[in-house]
Coordinates of C-alpha atoms in Angstrom, one line a residue:
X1 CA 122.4 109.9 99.7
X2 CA 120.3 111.8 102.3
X3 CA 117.2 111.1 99.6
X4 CA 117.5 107.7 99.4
X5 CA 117.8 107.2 103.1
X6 CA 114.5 109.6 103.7
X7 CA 112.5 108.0 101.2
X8 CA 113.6 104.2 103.1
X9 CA 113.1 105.8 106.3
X10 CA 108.7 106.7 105.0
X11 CA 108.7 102.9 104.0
X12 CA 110.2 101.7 107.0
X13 CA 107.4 103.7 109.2
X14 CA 104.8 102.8 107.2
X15 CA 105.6 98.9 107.9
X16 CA 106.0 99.4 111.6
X17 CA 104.0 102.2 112.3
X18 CA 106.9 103.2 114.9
X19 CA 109.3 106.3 114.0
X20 CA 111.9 104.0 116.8
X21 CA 111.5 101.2 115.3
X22 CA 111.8 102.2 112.0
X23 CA 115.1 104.3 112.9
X24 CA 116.3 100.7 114.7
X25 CA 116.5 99.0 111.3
X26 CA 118.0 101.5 109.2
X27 CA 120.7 102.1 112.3
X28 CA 119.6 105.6 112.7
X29 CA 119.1 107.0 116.4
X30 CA 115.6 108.4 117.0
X31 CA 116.9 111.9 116.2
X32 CA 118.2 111.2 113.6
X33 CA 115.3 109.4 112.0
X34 CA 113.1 112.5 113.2
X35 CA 115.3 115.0 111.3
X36 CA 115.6 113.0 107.8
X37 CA 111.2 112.6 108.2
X38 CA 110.8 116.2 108.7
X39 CA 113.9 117.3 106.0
X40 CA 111.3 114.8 103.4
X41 CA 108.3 116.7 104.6
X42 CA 109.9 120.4 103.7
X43 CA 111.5 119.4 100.3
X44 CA 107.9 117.8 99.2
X45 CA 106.2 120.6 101.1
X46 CA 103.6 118.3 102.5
X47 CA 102.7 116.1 105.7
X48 CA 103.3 112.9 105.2
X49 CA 102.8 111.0 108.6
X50 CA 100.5 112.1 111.6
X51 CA 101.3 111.0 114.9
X52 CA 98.2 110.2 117.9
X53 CA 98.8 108.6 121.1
X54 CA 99.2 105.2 120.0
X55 CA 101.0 105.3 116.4
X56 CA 102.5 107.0 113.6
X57 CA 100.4 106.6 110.1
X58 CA 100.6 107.8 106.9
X59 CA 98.3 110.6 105.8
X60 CA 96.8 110.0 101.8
X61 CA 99.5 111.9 100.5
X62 CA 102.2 110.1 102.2
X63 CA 100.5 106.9 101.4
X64 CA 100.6 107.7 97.8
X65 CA 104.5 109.0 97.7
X66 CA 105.2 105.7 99.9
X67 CA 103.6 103.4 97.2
X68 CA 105.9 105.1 94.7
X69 CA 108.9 104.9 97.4
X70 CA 108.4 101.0 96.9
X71 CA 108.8 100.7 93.5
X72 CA 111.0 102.7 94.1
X73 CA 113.3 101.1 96.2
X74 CA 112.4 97.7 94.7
X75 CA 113.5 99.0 91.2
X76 CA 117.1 99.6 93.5
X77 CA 117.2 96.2 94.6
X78 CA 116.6 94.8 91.3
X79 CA 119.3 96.8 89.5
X80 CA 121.8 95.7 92.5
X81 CA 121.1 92.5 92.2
X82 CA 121.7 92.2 88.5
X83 CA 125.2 93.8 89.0
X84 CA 126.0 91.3 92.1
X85 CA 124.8 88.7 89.6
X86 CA 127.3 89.8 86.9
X87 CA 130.1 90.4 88.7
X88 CA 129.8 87.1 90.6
X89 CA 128.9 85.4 87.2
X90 CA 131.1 85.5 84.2
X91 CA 128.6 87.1 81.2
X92 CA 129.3 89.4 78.0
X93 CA 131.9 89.6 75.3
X94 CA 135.3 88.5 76.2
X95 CA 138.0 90.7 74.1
X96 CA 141.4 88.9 74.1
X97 CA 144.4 89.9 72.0
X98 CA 147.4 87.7 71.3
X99 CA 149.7 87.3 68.5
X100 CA 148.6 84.7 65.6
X101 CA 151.1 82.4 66.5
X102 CA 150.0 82.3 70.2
X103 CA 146.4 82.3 69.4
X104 CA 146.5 79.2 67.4
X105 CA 148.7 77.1 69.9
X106 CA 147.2 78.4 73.1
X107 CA 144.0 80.2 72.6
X108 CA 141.8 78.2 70.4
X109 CA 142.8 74.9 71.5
X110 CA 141.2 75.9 75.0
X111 CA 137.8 78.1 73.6
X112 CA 135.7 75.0 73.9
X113 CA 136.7 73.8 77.4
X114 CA 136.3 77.7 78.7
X115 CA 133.2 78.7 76.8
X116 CA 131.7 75.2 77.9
X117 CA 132.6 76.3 81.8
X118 CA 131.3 79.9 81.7
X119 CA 128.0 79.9 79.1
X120 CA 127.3 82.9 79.6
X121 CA 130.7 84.4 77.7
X122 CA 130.9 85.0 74.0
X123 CA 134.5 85.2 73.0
X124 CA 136.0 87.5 70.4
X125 CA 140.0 86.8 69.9
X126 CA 142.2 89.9 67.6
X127 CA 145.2 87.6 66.3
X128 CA 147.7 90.3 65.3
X129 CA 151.5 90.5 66.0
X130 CA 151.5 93.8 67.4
X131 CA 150.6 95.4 70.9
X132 CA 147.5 96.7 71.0
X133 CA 146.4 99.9 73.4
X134 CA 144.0 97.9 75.9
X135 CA 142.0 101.3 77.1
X136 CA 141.8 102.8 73.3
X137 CA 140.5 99.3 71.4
X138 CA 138.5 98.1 74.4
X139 CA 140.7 94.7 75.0
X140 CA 139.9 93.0 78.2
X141 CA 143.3 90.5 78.3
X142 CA 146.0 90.5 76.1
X143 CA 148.7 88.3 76.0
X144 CA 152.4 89.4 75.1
X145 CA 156.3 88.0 75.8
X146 CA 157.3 91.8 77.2
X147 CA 159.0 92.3 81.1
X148 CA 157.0 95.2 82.1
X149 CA 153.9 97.2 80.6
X150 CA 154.5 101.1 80.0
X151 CA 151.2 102.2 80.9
X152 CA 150.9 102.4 84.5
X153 CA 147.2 101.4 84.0
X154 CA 147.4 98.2 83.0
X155 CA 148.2 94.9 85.4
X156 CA 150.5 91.9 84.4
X157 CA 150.1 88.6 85.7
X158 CA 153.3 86.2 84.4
X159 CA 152.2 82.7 82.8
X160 CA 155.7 81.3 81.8
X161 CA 158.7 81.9 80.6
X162 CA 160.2 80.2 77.3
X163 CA 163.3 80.0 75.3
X164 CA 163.8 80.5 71.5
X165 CA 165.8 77.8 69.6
X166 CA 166.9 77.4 66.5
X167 CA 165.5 74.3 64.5
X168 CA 164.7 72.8 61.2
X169 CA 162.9 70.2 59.7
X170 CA 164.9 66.6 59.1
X171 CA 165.0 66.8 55.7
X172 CA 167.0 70.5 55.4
X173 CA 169.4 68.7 57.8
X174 CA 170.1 65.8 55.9
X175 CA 170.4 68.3 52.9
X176 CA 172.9 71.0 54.4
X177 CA 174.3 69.4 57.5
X178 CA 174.4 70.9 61.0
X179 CA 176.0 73.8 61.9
X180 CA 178.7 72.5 64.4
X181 CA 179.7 76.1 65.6
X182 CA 178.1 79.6 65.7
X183 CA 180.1 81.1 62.7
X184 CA 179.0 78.7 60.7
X185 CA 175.0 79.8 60.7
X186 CA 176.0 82.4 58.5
X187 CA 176.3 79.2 55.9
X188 CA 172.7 78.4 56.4
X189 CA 170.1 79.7 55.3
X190 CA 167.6 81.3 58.0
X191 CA 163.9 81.9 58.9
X192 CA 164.2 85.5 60.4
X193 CA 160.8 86.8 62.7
X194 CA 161.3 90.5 61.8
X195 CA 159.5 91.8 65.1
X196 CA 162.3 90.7 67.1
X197 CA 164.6 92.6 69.2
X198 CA 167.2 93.1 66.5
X199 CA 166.2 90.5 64.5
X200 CA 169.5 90.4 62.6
X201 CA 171.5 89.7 65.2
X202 CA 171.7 87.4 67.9
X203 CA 172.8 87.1 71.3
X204 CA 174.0 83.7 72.7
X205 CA 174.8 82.7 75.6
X206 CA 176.9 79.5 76.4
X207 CA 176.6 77.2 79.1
X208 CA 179.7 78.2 80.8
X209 CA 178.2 82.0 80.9
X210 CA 180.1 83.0 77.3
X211 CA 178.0 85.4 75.4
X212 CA 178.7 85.6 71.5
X213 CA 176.6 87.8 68.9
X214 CA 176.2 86.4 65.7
X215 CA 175.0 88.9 62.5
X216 CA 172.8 86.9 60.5
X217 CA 170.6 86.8 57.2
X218 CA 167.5 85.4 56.1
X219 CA 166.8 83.5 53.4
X220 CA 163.2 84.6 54.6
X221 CA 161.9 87.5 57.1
X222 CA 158.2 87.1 57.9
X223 CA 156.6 89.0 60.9
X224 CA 154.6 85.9 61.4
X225 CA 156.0 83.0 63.4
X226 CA 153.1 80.6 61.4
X227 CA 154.8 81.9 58.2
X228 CA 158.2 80.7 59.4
X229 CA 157.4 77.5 60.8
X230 CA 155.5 76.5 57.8
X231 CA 159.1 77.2 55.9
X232 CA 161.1 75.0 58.2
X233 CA 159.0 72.3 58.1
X234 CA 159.3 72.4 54.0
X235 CA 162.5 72.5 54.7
X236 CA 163.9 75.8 53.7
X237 CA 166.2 76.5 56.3
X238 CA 166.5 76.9 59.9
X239 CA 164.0 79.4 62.1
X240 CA 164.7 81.0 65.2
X241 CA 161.3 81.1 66.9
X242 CA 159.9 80.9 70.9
X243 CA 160.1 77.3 71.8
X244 CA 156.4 77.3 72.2
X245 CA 155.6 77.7 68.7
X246 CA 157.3 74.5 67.9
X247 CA 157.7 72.4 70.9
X248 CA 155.5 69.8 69.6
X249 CA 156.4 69.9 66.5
X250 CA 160.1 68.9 68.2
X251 CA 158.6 66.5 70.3
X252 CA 157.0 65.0 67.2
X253 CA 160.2 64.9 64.7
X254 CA 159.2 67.3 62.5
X255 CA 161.5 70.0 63.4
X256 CA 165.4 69.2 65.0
X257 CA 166.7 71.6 67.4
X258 CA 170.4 72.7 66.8
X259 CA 173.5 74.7 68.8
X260 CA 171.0 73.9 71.8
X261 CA 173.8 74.3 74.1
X262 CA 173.3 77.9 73.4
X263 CA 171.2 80.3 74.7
X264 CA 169.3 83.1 72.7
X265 CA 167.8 85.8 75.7
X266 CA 164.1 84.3 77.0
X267 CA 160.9 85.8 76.8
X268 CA 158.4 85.7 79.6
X269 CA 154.6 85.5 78.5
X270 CA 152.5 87.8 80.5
X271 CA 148.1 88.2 81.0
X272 CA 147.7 92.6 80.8
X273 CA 144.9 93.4 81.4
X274 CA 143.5 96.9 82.6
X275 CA 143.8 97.8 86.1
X276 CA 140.1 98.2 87.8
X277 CA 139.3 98.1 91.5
X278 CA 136.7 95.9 90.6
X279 CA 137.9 93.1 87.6
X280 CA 134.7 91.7 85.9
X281 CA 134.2 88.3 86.5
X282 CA 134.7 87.5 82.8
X283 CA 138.3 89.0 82.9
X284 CA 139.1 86.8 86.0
X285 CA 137.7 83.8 85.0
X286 CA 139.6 83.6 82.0
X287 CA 142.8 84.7 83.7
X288 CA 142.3 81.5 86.4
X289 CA 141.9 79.6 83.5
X290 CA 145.1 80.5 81.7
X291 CA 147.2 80.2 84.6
X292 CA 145.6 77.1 85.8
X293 CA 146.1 75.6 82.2
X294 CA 149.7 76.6 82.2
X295 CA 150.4 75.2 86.0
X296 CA 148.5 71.8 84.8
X297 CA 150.8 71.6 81.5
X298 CA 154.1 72.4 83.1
X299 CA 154.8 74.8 80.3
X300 CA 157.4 76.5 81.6
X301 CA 159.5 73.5 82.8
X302 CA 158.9 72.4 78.8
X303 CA 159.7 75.3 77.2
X304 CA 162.6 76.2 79.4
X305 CA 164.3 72.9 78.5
X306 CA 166.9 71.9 76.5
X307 CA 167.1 69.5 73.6
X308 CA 169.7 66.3 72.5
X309 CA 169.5 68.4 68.9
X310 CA 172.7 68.9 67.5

C-alpha cells in the first residue's frame, strides 16, 4: 500500500512542483509526504527529485520512473473503473437453477422482458428437480420451495408461498365421480410427485384445524410435475401438485380442484443465492426482478386461495 502511495506521491510533485502541496492532495501532512519520498528514493537507490530555493523538480531519472508511474497509475484507474462499471451494470452469464416445472411457468415466460432490460446478461437456466450445491456448480440464483438453506453460506430471499391441491381434468370427473370424503381417494386413481415429503402419504388439514393422514397409491409416480400434469389433463386420474403448476390451468377449465376444503402443508418458494459482501449486479438485478414480478402478479394471494372445486 505504502508503494502505491509513494509512487502517487512522485506524480503528485512532479505536477505541482511543491512537496506541501502535493502532500495537501493526497491528505498526507508534510512529514509524512517527506518520509514516503525518501523511503521511494532508498528502495530504487536513486535521487529522484532536487530541491533549490524556489521548487522541487524531478532529476532525469525521476522523470523517467514518473512517466512509468503514470501509466502506471492510469492502468489503476482503468481497471477500477471497469469493475465500478460492472458492478453498477448488470454483464456476464447469469446461472439460474429451478426445477423444470418452475422453469417453464416462471422463468422462461419472463427471459425476454429481463434480457431486453439488462443487454448486457446472457442467461443460462439448469431445469432439474433436485437441489443443486450453488458454490460447487457455480449457480448464481436458484430457486427452491424449502424453509431454510443448510449451508450457512448461502442467503434466502422468500418470493411466495403456495398451496398444493388435488385436481383433475373434467373429463376423469365425469368418468369416476368426485371423491366426497378423504377415505374415498384411495378409490381414485392418483398422480403421485415422488420428490415429495412422503409422497405416499398425505397430511390434511381441515378448516376447523382437524388434521387427517391419508396413505395413498399412484396409478403414476413421476419425479416431474410436467409429467403429471400432462396425465391429469388426459385424464388419468387426479394429481397432487403446488398450485402454481396448475393455477391456470384451473382458471382455464382444464383441471377441477377437489376436497379443496382441505389443506395439504404449503410450500414457500425462496431466491438462494450465495452470500457475498459484495452481490454482482447481475445477481441483484435478476433478484428485483423476480420479486417485483411476483408483488405485480399477486402470486401469493392466488396460489394461497381456495377453489369452489368439489
Amino acid at each position: 500500500m505504502d508503494r502505491w502511495t509513494e509512487i502517487a506521491l512522485l506524480v503528485q510533485i512532479a505536477d505541482a512542483g511543491s512537496l506541501s502541496r502535493a502532500a495537501e492532495a493526497l491528505g498526507l501532512s508534510n512529514a509524512a509526504a517527506s518520509r514516503h519520498l525518501s523511503a521511494l528514493e532508498a528502495r530504487l537507490g536513486a535521487r529522484l527529485v532536487e530541491r533549490n530555493t524556489r521548487r522541487l523538480y524531478l532529476t532525469d531519472t525521476g522523470r523517467e520512473f514518473c512517466g512509468r508511474a503514470r501509466t502506471i497509475l492510469s492502468d489503476l484507474d482503468d481497471a477500477e473503473t471497469a469493475v465500478n462499471a460492472t458492478a453498477l451494470q448488470p454483464t456476464g452469464t447469469l446461472r439460474i437453477t429451478a426445477s423444470l416445472s418452475f422453469s417453464i411457468h416462471h422463468i422462461a415466460p419472463l427471459l425476454r422482458e429481463y434480457t431486453q432490460r439488462y443487454p448486457g446478461v446472457k442467461v443460462h437456466v439448469e431445469a432439474a428437480n433436485r437441489y443443486f450445491d450453488l458454490i460447487d456448480n457455480n449457480i448464481d440464483v436458484a430457486i427452491r420451495t424449502r424453509e431454510y438453506e443448510p449451508d450457512s453460506n448461502v442467503t434466502i430471499r422468500r418470493l411466495g408461498e403456495t398451496r398444493r391441491i388435488l385436481a383433475a381434468s373434467p373429463r376423469y370427473f365425469a368418468q369416476h365421480g368426485f371423491p366426497k370424503t378423504l377415505e374415498e381417494l384411495q378409490q381414485h386413481k392418483l398422480l403421485i410427485y415422488t420428490y415429495a415429503n412422503n409422497p405416499n402419504e398425505l397430511r390434511f388439514t381441515g378448516r376447523d384445524g382437524e388434521v387427517r393422514t391419508v396413505a395413498v397409491q399412484g396409478l403414476l409416480e413421476s419425479n416431474d410435475g410436467q409429467v403429471l400434469r400432462a396425465a391429469a389433463l388426459d385424464g388419468m386420474g387426479i394429481l397432487v401438485q403446488p398450485t402454481y403448476i396448475v393455477y391456470d390451468d384451473i382458471v382455464a377449465g382444464r383441471l377441477v380442484p377437489t376436497l379443496d376444503d382441505w389443506d395439504l402443508p404449503h410450500l414457500r418458494i425462496n431466491l438462494a443465492y450465495p452470500s457475498r459482501k459484495h452481490l454482482s449486479a447481475k445477481v441483484r438485478s435478476f433478484i428485483d426482478f423476480m420479486a417485483a414480478h411476483f408483488h405485480k402478479m399477486d402470486y401469493e394471494r392466488k396460489w394461497t386461495g381456495h377453489f369452489l372445486g368439489r
